[in-house]
Coordinates of N, CA and C in Angstrom, one line a residue:
M1 N 33.7 13.4 0.1 CA 33.7 14.2 -1.0 C 32.4 15.0 -1.2
A2 N 32.6 16.2 -1.6 CA 31.3 17.0 -1.6 C 30.7 16.9 -2.9
I3 N 29.3 17.3 -2.7 CA 28.4 16.9 -3.9 C 28.4 18.3 -4.5
T4 N 28.3 18.4 -6.0 CA 28.2 19.5 -6.6 C 26.8 20.0 -6.5
K5 N 26.5 21.5 -6.9 CA 25.2 22.0 -6.7 C 24.4 21.2 -7.8
E6 N 25.1 21.0 -8.9 CA 24.2 20.4 -9.9 C 23.7 19.1 -9.6
R7 N 24.7 18.2 -9.1 CA 24.3 16.9 -8.5 C 23.0 17.2 -7.3
K8 N 23.3 17.9 -6.3 CA 22.3 18.3 -5.5 C 20.8 18.5 -6.1
N9 N 20.8 19.3 -7.1 CA 19.7 19.6 -7.9 C 19.1 18.5 -8.5
A10 N 19.8 17.7 -9.0 CA 19.4 16.5 -9.7 C 18.7 15.5 -8.5
L11 N 19.3 15.5 -7.5 CA 19.0 14.6 -6.4 C 17.7 15.1 -6.0
I12 N 17.2 16.6 -5.8 CA 16.3 17.0 -5.3 C 15.1 16.8 -6.3
D13 N 15.3 16.8 -7.6 CA 14.2 16.6 -8.5 C 14.0 15.1 -8.6
E14 N 14.8 14.2 -8.5 CA 14.5 12.8 -8.1 C 13.7 12.6 -7.1
Y15 N 14.1 13.0 -5.9 CA 13.4 12.8 -4.7 C 12.0 13.3 -4.9
S16 N 11.8 14.7 -5.2 CA 10.5 15.3 -5.6 C 9.7 14.4 -6.8
D17 N 10.4 13.9 -7.5 CA 9.4 13.0 -8.7 C 8.9 11.6 -7.9
W18 N 9.9 11.0 -7.0 CA 9.5 9.9 -6.3 C 8.3 10.5 -5.3
L19 N 8.4 11.4 -4.6 CA 7.3 11.9 -3.8 C 6.0 12.0 -4.6
L20 N 5.9 12.7 -5.6 CA 4.8 12.9 -6.4 C 4.2 11.6 -6.9
K21 N 5.0 10.6 -7.3 CA 4.8 9.3 -7.8 C 4.0 8.4 -6.9
S22 N 4.6 8.3 -5.5 CA 4.2 7.5 -4.6 C 2.9 7.6 -4.1
K23 N 2.2 6.6 -3.7 CA 0.7 6.6 -3.2 C 1.0 6.7 -1.6
A24 N 2.1 6.3 -1.1 CA 2.4 6.4 0.2 C 3.7 6.4 0.5
L25 N 4.2 6.8 1.7 CA 5.6 6.7 2.0 C 5.8 6.6 3.6
V26 N 6.9 5.9 4.1 CA 7.2 5.8 5.3 C 8.6 6.0 5.8
I27 N 8.8 7.1 6.4 CA 9.9 7.9 6.9 C 10.4 6.9 8.2
S28 N 11.7 6.6 8.0 CA 12.2 5.9 9.2 C 13.7 6.3 9.6
T29 N 14.1 5.6 10.5 CA 15.5 6.0 11.1 C 16.0 4.5 11.0
Y30 N 17.4 4.5 10.5 CA 18.0 3.0 10.4 C 19.4 3.1 11.0
A31 N 19.7 3.8 12.0 CA 21.2 3.7 12.7 C 21.4 2.5 13.3
G32 N 22.4 1.8 12.8 CA 22.8 0.8 13.6 C 22.5 -0.5 12.6
M33 N 22.0 -0.3 11.6 CA 21.5 -1.5 10.6 C 22.9 -2.1 9.8
S34 N 23.0 -3.1 9.7 CA 24.0 -3.8 8.9 C 23.6 -3.6 7.4
M35 N 24.5 -3.5 6.3 CA 24.1 -3.7 5.1 C 23.5 -5.0 4.6
K36 N 23.4 -6.0 5.3 CA 22.9 -7.1 5.1 C 21.4 -7.0 5.4
D37 N 21.2 -6.4 6.5 CA 19.6 -6.0 7.1 C 19.0 -4.9 6.0
L38 N 19.8 -4.1 5.6 CA 19.4 -3.0 4.7 C 19.0 -3.9 3.3
D39 N 19.7 -4.5 2.9 CA 19.3 -5.2 1.6 C 18.2 -6.0 1.8
A40 N 18.1 -6.6 2.8 CA 16.9 -7.6 3.2 C 15.7 -6.7 3.3
L41 N 15.7 -5.6 3.9 CA 14.5 -4.5 4.1 C 14.3 -4.1 2.5
R42 N 15.2 -3.6 1.9 CA 15.0 -3.3 0.3 C 14.2 -4.0 -0.3
S43 N 14.6 -5.3 -0.3 CA 14.1 -6.6 -1.1 C 12.5 -6.8 -0.6
K44 N 12.3 -6.8 0.7 CA 10.9 -6.9 1.2 C 10.2 -5.7 0.8
V45 N 10.6 -4.4 0.6 CA 9.8 -3.3 0.2 C 9.6 -3.3 -1.4
R46 N 10.5 -4.0 -2.1 CA 10.6 -4.2 -3.3 C 9.6 -5.1 -3.8
E47 N 9.5 -6.3 -3.1 CA 8.3 -7.2 -3.3 C 7.0 -6.6 -2.9
A48 N 6.8 -5.6 -2.4 CA 5.5 -5.1 -2.1 C 5.3 -3.8 -3.0
G49 N 6.0 -3.6 -3.9 CA 5.8 -2.6 -5.0 C 6.5 -1.5 -4.7
G50 N 7.5 -1.3 -3.8 CA 7.9 0.1 -3.6 C 9.4 0.0 -3.7
E51 N 10.0 1.1 -3.1 CA 11.6 1.3 -3.2 C 12.0 1.8 -1.8
F52 N 13.0 1.3 -1.4 CA 13.6 2.0 0.0 C 15.1 2.8 -0.3
H53 N 14.8 4.0 0.0 CA 16.3 4.9 -0.2 C 16.5 5.6 1.0
V54 N 18.0 5.7 1.3 CA 18.5 6.5 2.3 C 18.7 8.0 1.7
L55 N 18.0 8.9 2.4 CA 18.2 10.3 1.8 C 19.0 11.1 2.6
K56 N 19.5 12.2 2.0 CA 20.3 13.3 2.8 C 19.3 14.3 3.3
N57 N 19.2 14.5 4.7 CA 18.1 15.1 5.3 C 17.9 16.7 4.6
T58 N 18.8 17.4 4.3 CA 18.6 18.6 3.9 C 18.1 18.6 2.4
L59 N 18.5 17.6 1.6 CA 17.9 17.6 0.2 C 16.6 16.7 0.4
A60 N 16.3 16.2 1.4 CA 14.9 15.7 1.5 C 13.9 16.7 1.8
V61 N 14.3 17.6 2.6 CA 13.5 18.8 3.1 C 13.2 19.6 1.9
L62 N 14.3 19.9 1.0 CA 14.0 20.6 -0.2 C 13.1 19.9 -1.0
A63 N 13.3 18.7 -1.5 CA 12.4 17.8 -2.1 C 11.0 18.0 -1.7
F64 N 10.8 17.8 -0.4 CA 9.3 17.8 0.1 C 8.7 19.3 -0.3
Q65 N 9.6 20.5 -0.2 CA 9.3 21.8 -0.3 C 8.9 21.7 -1.9
Q66 N 9.6 21.3 -2.8 CA 9.4 21.3 -4.2 C 8.3 20.6 -4.5
A67 N 7.9 19.2 -3.8 CA 6.7 18.5 -4.2 C 5.2 19.2 -3.7
G68 N 5.7 20.3 -2.8 CA 4.3 20.9 -2.3 C 3.9 20.2 -1.0
M69 N 4.7 19.1 -0.3 CA 4.4 18.5 0.7 C 4.7 18.9 1.9
P70 N 4.1 19.0 3.1 CA 4.7 19.5 4.4 C 5.5 18.6 5.0
G71 N 6.7 18.7 5.1 CA 7.7 17.9 5.5 C 8.1 18.5 6.8
P72 N 7.7 17.8 8.0 CA 8.1 18.5 9.4 C 9.7 18.3 9.5
R73 N 10.0 19.2 10.0 CA 11.8 19.2 9.8 C 12.1 18.0 11.1
Q74 N 11.5 18.1 12.3 CA 12.0 17.1 13.1 C 11.9 15.7 12.9
V75 N 11.2 15.6 11.7 CA 11.3 14.1 11.1 C 12.8 13.7 10.4
F76 N 13.2 14.9 9.7 CA 14.6 14.9 9.0 C 15.6 15.2 9.9
E77 N 15.8 14.4 11.1 CA 16.9 14.6 12.1 C 17.4 13.2 12.2
G78 N 19.0 13.2 12.1 CA 19.5 11.8 12.3 C 19.4 11.0 11.0
S79 N 19.4 10.0 11.0 CA 19.7 9.0 9.8 C 18.2 8.8 9.4
T80 N 18.2 9.2 8.1 CA 16.6 9.0 7.6 C 16.8 8.2 6.2
A81 N 15.6 7.5 6.2 CA 15.6 6.6 5.0 C 14.0 6.7 4.7
V82 N 13.8 6.6 3.4 CA 12.1 6.6 3.1 C 11.9 5.4 2.3
A83 N 10.5 4.8 2.6 CA 10.2 3.7 1.9 C 9.0 4.1 0.7
F84 N 9.2 4.3 -0.4 CA 8.2 4.8 -1.4 C 7.2 3.5 -1.9
A85 N 5.8 3.8 -1.8 CA 4.9 2.7 -2.3 C 4.4 3.3 -3.5
F86 N 4.8 2.5 -4.7 CA 4.4 3.0 -6.0 C 3.4 2.1 -6.5
Q87 N 3.0 1.2 -5.8 CA 2.0 0.3 -6.1 C 0.7 0.2 -4.9
D88 N 1.3 -0.5 -4.0 CA 0.3 -1.0 -3.0 C 0.9 -0.5 -1.6
A89 N 0.1 0.6 -1.2 CA 0.5 1.4 0.3 C 0.3 0.3 1.4
P90 N -0.6 -0.3 1.5 CA -0.9 -1.2 2.8 C 0.3 -2.2 2.6
A91 N 0.6 -2.7 1.7 CA 1.6 -4.0 1.5 C 3.1 -3.3 1.9
M92 N 3.3 -2.2 1.3 CA 4.7 -1.4 1.7 C 4.8 -1.3 3.0
A93 N 3.8 -0.6 3.8 CA 3.6 -0.4 5.2 C 3.8 -1.7 6.0
K94 N 3.4 -2.8 5.7 CA 3.0 -3.9 6.4 C 4.5 -4.2 6.3
A95 N 5.4 -4.5 5.1 CA 6.6 -4.8 5.0 C 7.6 -4.0 5.9
M96 N 7.3 -2.7 6.0 CA 8.2 -1.9 7.0 C 8.0 -2.0 8.4
T97 N 6.6 -2.4 8.8 CA 6.4 -2.5 10.2 C 6.8 -3.8 10.5
E98 N 6.6 -5.0 10.0 CA 7.1 -6.3 10.2 C 8.5 -6.4 10.3
F99 N 9.3 -5.5 9.5 CA 10.8 -5.4 9.4 C 11.3 -4.7 10.7
A100 N 10.5 -3.7 11.2 CA 10.7 -3.0 12.3 C 10.6 -3.6 13.6
K101 N 9.5 -4.7 13.5 CA 9.5 -5.5 14.6 C 10.5 -6.5 15.0
T102 N 11.3 -6.9 14.0 CA 12.4 -7.8 14.0 C 13.7 -7.0 14.0
S103 N 13.7 -5.7 14.0 CA 15.0 -5.0 14.1 C 14.9 -3.9 15.0
D104 N 16.0 -4.0 16.0 CA 15.8 -2.8 16.8 C 16.4 -1.6 16.3
A105 N 17.2 -1.7 15.2 CA 17.8 -0.3 14.7 C 16.9 0.4 13.8
L106 N 15.8 -0.3 13.1 CA 14.9 0.4 12.4 C 13.6 0.8 13.1
K107 N 13.3 2.3 13.1 CA 12.3 2.9 13.7 C 11.5 3.7 12.8
I108 N 10.2 3.5 12.9 CA 9.4 4.3 11.8 C 9.1 5.6 12.6
K109 N 9.3 6.6 11.9 CA 9.1 8.0 12.4 C 7.8 8.7 12.0
A110 N 7.4 8.5 10.7 CA 6.1 9.2 10.3 C 6.1 8.6 8.7
G111 N 4.8 9.2 8.2 CA 4.7 8.8 6.7 C 3.6 9.7 6.1
F112 N 3.4 9.3 5.1 CA 2.5 10.0 4.1 C 1.6 9.1 3.3
L113 N 0.3 9.4 3.3 CA -0.5 8.8 2.6 C -1.4 9.6 1.7
D114 N -1.3 9.3 0.3 CA -1.8 10.3 -0.5 C -1.6 11.8 -0.3
K115 N -0.3 12.0 -0.1 CA 0.3 13.2 0.1 C 0.1 14.0 1.6
Q116 N -0.7 13.3 2.3 CA -1.0 13.7 3.6 C -0.2 13.2 4.5
P117 N 0.3 14.0 5.5 CA 1.2 13.4 6.7 C 0.3 12.4 7.6
I118 N 1.2 11.4 7.9 CA 0.4 10.6 9.1 C 1.5 10.2 10.0
T119 N 1.0 9.7 11.4 CA 2.1 9.5 12.4 C 2.6 8.1 12.1
A120 N 3.4 7.6 13.0 CA 3.7 6.3 13.1 C 2.7 5.3 13.4
D121 N 2.0 5.6 14.4 CA 0.8 5.0 14.3 C -0.2 4.7 13.3
G122 N -0.3 5.8 12.4 CA -1.0 5.8 11.3 C -0.2 5.0 10.4
V123 N 0.9 4.5 10.3 CA 1.6 3.8 9.5 C 1.2 2.4 9.8
K124 N 1.2 2.1 11.0 CA 0.9 0.7 11.6 C -0.5 0.5 11.2
A125 N -1.5 1.5 11.5 CA -2.9 1.2 11.0 C -3.0 0.9 9.6
L126 N -2.2 1.6 8.7 CA -2.2 1.5 7.3 C -1.7 0.0 7.0
A127 N -0.6 -0.5 7.8 CA -0.2 -1.9 7.6 C -1.1 -3.0 7.9
D128 N -2.2 -2.6 8.7 CA -3.3 -3.6 9.2 C -4.3 -3.6 8.2
L129 N -4.2 -2.9 7.2 CA -5.4 -3.0 6.2 C -5.0 -4.1 5.1
P130 N -6.0 -4.9 4.7 CA -5.6 -5.9 3.6 C -5.0 -5.4 2.6
P131 N -4.4 -6.3 1.6 CA -3.6 -5.6 0.3 C -4.8 -5.3 -0.5
L132 N -4.2 -4.6 -1.6 CA -5.0 -3.8 -2.5 C -5.9 -4.9 -3.3
R133 N -5.5 -6.0 -3.6 CA -6.4 -7.2 -4.3 C -7.3 -7.3 -3.5
V134 N -7.3 -7.7 -2.2 CA -8.3 -8.3 -1.3 C -9.3 -7.2 -1.1
M135 N -9.0 -6.0 -1.0 CA -10.0 -4.7 -0.8 C -10.8 -4.8 -2.0
R136 N -10.1 -4.9 -3.3 CA -10.8 -5.0 -4.5 C -12.0 -6.1 -4.5
A137 N -11.4 -7.2 -4.0 CA -12.5 -8.4 -4.1 C -13.3 -8.2 -2.9
Q138 N -13.2 -7.6 -1.8 CA -14.3 -7.4 -1.0 C -15.4 -6.2 -1.5
L139 N -14.7 -5.3 -2.1 CA -15.8 -4.2 -2.6 C -16.5 -4.8 -3.8
L140 N -16.0 -5.7 -4.6 CA -16.6 -6.0 -5.6 C -17.8 -7.2 -5.1
G141 N -17.6 -7.8 -4.0 CA -18.4 -8.8 -3.5 C -19.5 -8.0 -2.9
T142 N -19.0 -6.9 -2.3 CA -20.3 -6.1 -1.8 C -21.2 -5.4 -2.9
L143 N -20.6 -4.9 -3.9 CA -21.3 -4.3 -5.1 C -22.3 -5.4 -5.7
L144 N -21.7 -6.5 -5.9 CA -22.5 -7.8 -6.7 C -23.5 -8.3 -5.7
A145 N -23.5 -8.2 -4.3 CA -24.3 -8.8 -3.5 C -25.9 -8.6 -3.8
P146 N -26.2 -7.3 -4.0 CA -27.6 -7.2 -4.5 C -28.1 -7.5 -5.6
A147 N -27.0 -7.5 -6.7 CA -27.3 -8.2 -8.1 C -27.8 -9.5 -8.0
S148 N -27.0 -10.1 -7.1 CA -27.0 -11.7 -6.9 C -28.3 -12.0 -6.3
Q149 N -28.8 -11.2 -5.2 CA -30.2 -11.5 -4.6 C -31.0 -11.0 -5.5
L150 N -31.0 -10.2 -6.4 CA -32.1 -9.9 -7.3 C -32.3 -11.0 -8.3
V151 N -31.4 -11.4 -8.7 CA -31.3 -12.7 -10.0 C -32.1 -14.0 -9.1
R152 N -31.6 -14.0 -7.9 CA -32.2 -15.3 -7.3 C -33.8 -15.0 -6.9
L153 N -34.1 -13.8 -6.6 CA -35.5 -13.4 -6.2 C -36.4 -13.3 -7.4
L154 N -35.8 -13.1 -8.8 CA -36.7 -13.1 -10.2 C -36.6 -14.5 -10.5
A155 N -35.7 -15.3 -10.3 CA -35.9 -16.8 -10.7 C -36.6 -17.6 -9.7
E156 N -36.9 -17.3 -8.7 CA -37.7 -18.1 -7.6 C -39.2 -18.5 -8.3
P157 N -40.0 -17.5 -8.7 CA -41.3 -17.7 -9.2 C -41.1 -18.9 -10.2
G158 N -40.2 -18.8 -11.2 CA -40.3 -19.8 -12.3 C -39.6 -21.1 -11.8
R159 N -38.8 -21.1 -10.8 CA -38.5 -22.4 -10.2 C -39.5 -23.1 -9.6
Q160 N -40.4 -22.4 -8.9 CA -41.5 -22.9 -8.0 C -42.5 -23.4 -9.1
I161 N -42.7 -22.7 -10.0 CA -43.9 -23.3 -11.3 C -43.2 -24.5 -11.9
A162 N -41.9 -24.5 -12.2 CA -41.3 -25.6 -12.6 C -41.5 -26.9 -11.7
A163 N -41.2 -26.5 -10.5 CA -41.4 -27.9 -9.4 C -42.8 -28.0 -9.4
V164 N -43.8 -27.4 -9.4 CA -45.2 -27.8 -9.5 C -45.7 -28.7 -10.6
I165 N -45.1 -28.2 -11.8 CA -45.5 -28.9 -13.1 C -44.7 -30.3 -13.0
K166 N -43.6 -30.3 -12.4 CA -42.7 -31.6 -12.4 C -43.2 -32.5 -11.5
A167 N -43.9 -32.0 -10.3 CA -44.6 -32.8 -9.5 C -45.6 -33.4 -10.0
K168 N -46.4 -32.7 -10.8 CA -47.9 -33.1 -11.2 C -47.8 -34.1 -12.2
Y169 N -46.6 -34.1 -13.0 CA -46.5 -35.1 -14.1 C -45.6 -36.3 -13.9
E170 N -44.9 -36.3 -12.8 CA -43.9 -37.4 -12.3 C -44.6 -38.5 -11.7
P171 N -45.6 -38.4 -10.9 CA -46.3 -39.6 -10.3 C -47.2 -40.0 -11.4
A172 N -47.7 -39.3 -12.5 CA -48.4 -40.0 -13.5 C -47.7 -41.0 -14.3
E173 N -46.3 -40.5 -14.6 CA -45.5 -41.5 -15.4 C -45.0 -42.7 -14.7
T174 N -45.1 -42.6 -13.3 CA -44.6 -43.8 -12.5 C -45.9 -44.7 -12.5
T175 N -47.1 -44.3 -12.4 CA -48.3 -45.1 -12.3 C -48.6 -45.8 -13.7
A176 N -48.4 -45.1 -14.8 CA -48.6 -45.5 -16.0 C -47.8 -46.7 -16.6
A177 N -46.7 -46.7 -16.0 CA -45.5 -47.8 -16.4 C -45.7 -49.1 -15.6

């Protein structure tokens, strides 16, 4: 059944909106995957804060153009599915690459990170990054380390004086008793 021109334009607008809202995306081929495997992959991507959609190639190319993103035409050949990361890009890339390791049918073609194209190897490198929460904690620890050292440095003279005073009066109390 043919899709009407209005429906095609609506799909292009929807795809374009997803492209603009996503922090990253992974373009893959899924030829030969069963519906059970596709549902399992969708579930894993959803857990990572993203969505996995099968796209019509010609409409995807038009959506990329509408979004102002360079969409290489050779990526949009054969069966094409795109995973959109709306929250955590490394977590979604990790979900895709781990599923690709267990499935012979899923092959990662390319990706985008902050609207910039990356290769399949770039997607794998993105998957190796720690999740966003861990990266924030590491950054916060790095930012707070100098402040913690400063507090310890400023408190040290007072601690030493208190230790000297305590040492001076403790022996006197034990001998007086």
